[in-house]
CSV table of C-alpha atoms in Angstrom, one decimal:
chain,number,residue,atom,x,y,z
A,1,UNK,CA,-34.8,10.3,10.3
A,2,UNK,CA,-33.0,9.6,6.7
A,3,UNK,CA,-31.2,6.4,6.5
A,4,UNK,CA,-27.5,7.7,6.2
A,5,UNK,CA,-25.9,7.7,2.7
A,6,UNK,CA,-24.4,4.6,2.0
A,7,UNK,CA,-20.6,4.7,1.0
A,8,UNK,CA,-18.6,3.3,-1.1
A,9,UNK,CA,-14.4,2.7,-0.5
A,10,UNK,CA,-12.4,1.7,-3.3
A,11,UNK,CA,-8.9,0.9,-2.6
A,12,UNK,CA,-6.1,2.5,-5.6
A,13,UNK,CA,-2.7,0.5,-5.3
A,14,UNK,CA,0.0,1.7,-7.0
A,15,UNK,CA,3.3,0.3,-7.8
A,16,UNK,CA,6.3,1.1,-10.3
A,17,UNK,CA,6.7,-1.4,-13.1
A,18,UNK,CA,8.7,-3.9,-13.5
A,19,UNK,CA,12.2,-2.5,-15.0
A,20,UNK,CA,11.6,0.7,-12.8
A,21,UNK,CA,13.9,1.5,-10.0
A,22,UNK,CA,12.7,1.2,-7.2
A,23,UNK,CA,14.9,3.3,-4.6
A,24,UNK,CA,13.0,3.0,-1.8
A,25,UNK,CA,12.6,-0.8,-1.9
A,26,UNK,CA,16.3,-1.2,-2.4
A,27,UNK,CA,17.6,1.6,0.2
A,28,UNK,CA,15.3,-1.1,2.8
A,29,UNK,CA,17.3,-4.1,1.1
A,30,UNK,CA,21.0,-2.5,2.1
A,31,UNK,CA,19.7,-1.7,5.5
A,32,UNK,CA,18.2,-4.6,6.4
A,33,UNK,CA,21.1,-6.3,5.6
A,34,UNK,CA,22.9,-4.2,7.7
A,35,UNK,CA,20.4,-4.5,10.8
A,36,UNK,CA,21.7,-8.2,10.2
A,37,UNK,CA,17.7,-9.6,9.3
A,38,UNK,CA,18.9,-11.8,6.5
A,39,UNK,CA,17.0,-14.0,3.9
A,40,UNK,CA,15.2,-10.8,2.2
A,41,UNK,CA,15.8,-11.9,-1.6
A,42,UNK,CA,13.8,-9.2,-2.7
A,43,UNK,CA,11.8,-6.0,-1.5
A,44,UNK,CA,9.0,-4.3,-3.6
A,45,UNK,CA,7.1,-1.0,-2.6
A,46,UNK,CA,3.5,-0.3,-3.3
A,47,UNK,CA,1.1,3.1,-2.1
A,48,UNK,CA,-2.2,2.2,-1.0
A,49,UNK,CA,-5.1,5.5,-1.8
A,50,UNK,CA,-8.3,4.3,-0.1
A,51,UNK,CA,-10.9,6.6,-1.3
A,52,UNK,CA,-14.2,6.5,0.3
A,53,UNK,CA,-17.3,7.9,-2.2
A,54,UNK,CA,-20.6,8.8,-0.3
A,55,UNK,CA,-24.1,9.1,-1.9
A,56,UNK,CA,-22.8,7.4,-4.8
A,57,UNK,CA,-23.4,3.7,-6.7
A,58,UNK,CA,-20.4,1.8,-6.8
A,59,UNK,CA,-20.1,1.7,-10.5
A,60,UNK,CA,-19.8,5.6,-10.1
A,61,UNK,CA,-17.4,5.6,-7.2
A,62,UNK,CA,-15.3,3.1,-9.5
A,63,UNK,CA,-15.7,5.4,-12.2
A,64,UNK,CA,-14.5,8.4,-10.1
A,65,UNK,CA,-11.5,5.9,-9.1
A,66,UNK,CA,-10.0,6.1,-12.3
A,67,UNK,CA,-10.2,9.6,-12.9
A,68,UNK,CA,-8.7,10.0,-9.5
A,69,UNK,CA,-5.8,7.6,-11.2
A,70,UNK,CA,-5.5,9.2,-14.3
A,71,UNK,CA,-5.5,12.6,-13.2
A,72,UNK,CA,-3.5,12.6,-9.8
A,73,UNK,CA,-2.4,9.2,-8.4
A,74,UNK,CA,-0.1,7.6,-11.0
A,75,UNK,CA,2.0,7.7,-13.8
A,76,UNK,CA,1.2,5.0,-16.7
A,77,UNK,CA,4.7,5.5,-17.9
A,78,UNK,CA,6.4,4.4,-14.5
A,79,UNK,CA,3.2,2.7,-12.5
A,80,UNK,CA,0.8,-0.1,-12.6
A,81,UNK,CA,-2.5,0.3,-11.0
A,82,UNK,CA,-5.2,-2.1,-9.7
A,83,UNK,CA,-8.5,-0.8,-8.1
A,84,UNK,CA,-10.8,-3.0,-5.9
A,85,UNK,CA,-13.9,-2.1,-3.7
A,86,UNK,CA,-12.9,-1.9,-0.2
A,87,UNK,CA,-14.6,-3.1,2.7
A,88,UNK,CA,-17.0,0.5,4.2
B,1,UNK,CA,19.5,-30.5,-10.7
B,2,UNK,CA,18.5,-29.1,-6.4
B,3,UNK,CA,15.0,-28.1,-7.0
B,4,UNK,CA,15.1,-24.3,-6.4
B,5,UNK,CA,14.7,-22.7,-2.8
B,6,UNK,CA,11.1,-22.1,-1.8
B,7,UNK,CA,10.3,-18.3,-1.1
B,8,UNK,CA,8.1,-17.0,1.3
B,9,UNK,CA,6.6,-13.2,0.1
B,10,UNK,CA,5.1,-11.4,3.5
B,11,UNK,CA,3.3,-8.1,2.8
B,12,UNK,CA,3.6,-5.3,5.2
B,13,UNK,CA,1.1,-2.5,5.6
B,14,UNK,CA,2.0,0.5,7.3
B,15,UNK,CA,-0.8,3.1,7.9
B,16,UNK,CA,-1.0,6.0,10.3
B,17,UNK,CA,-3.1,5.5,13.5
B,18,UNK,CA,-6.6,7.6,13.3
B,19,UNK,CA,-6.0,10.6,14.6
B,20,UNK,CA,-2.4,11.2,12.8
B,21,UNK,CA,-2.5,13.8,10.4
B,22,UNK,CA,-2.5,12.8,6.9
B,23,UNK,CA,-1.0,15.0,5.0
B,24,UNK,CA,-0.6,13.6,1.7
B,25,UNK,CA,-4.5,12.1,2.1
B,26,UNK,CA,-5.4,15.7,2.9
B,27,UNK,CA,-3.8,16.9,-0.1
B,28,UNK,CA,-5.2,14.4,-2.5
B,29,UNK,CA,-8.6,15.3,-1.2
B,30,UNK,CA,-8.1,18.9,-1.8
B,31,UNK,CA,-6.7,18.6,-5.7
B,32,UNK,CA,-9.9,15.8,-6.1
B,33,UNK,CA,-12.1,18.5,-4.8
B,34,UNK,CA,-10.1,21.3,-7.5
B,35,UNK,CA,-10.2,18.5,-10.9
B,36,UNK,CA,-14.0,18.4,-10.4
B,37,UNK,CA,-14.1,14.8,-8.9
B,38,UNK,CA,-16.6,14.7,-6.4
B,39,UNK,CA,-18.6,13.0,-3.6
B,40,UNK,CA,-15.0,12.1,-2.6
B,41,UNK,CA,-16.1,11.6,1.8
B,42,UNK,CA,-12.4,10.6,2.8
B,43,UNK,CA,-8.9,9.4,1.8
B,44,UNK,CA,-6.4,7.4,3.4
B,45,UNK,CA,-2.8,6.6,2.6
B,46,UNK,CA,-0.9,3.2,3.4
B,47,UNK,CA,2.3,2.1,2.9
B,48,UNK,CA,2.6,-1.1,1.5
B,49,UNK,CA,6.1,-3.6,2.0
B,50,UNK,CA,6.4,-6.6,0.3
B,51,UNK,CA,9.4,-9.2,1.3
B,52,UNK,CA,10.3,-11.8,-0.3
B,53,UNK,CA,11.8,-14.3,1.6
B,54,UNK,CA,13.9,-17.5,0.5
B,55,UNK,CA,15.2,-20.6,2.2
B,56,UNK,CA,13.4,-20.0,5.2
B,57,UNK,CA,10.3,-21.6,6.5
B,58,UNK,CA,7.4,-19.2,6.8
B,59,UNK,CA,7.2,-18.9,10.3
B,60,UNK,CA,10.8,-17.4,10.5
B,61,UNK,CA,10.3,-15.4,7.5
B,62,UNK,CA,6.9,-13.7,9.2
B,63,UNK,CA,9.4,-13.4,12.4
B,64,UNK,CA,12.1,-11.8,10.1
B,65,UNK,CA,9.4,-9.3,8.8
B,66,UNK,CA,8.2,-8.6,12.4
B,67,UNK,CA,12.0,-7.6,13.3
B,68,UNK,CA,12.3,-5.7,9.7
B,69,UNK,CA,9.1,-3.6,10.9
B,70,UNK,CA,10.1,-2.8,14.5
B,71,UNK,CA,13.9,-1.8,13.8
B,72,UNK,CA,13.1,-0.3,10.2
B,73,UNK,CA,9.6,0.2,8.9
B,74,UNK,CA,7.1,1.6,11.1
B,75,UNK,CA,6.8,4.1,14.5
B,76,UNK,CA,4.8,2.4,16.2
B,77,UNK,CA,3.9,6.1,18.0
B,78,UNK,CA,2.3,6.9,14.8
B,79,UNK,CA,1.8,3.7,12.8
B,80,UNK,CA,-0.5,0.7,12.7
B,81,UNK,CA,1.2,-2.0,10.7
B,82,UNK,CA,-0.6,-5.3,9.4
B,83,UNK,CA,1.3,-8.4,8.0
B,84,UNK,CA,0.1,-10.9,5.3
B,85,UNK,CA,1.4,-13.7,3.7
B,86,UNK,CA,1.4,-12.8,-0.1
B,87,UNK,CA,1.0,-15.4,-2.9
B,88,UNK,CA,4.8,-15.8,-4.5
């Protein structure tokens, strides 16, 4: 039987840059204060994209990442990306 | 001069349970397959919240978080949620 394909998972986060509204974070900011759950000096908002590559080395998957990024998953005028391998 | 207020920065992931429907992963996996990028097995979104606490020690900010996920951030019919301290 064929060993199964190893894969590879690289996990995209994505987050505005500094200077960018953020309208999300702050909408949670006004409502948490209103729940009454105080002490929150500061919210920030991120989107995780875990993308899992088969039958592929992970300098390839990595690769594919990025292209992922610059085609589809962000914005460099508004977001700042990191990548890093996940654990399969 | 009071030496300023520590802050204590939890991080809040919110991902859908397996079984949820994804439909943003699904959708991403679709325009990968239609820009050409390939050997894409699987994508998965997450939701990432990242509070920043101050003047409060770190087990009541990870408490405060708690409560700010329960009454705010996450279903816990569809959601699986993971908290972390984050580096400030």
């Amino acid at each position: 039987m064929p060993e199964p394909a190893a894969s590879v998972r690289i996990e995209i986060r994505v987050e505005l840059k500094p200077g960018v509204l953020d309208a999300e974070a702050e909408s949670i900011e006004k409502s948490l204060g209103l729940l009454g759950i105080d002490h929150v000096r500061r919210v920030t908002t991120a989107r995780i994209y875990d993308l899992e590559f088969g039958d592929v080395a992970s300098a390839e998957a990595e690769r594919l990442a990025r292209e992922a990024v610059d085609r589809l998953l962000a914005n460099p005028v508004i977001h700042r990306v990191t990548l890093h391998p996940a654990i399969p």
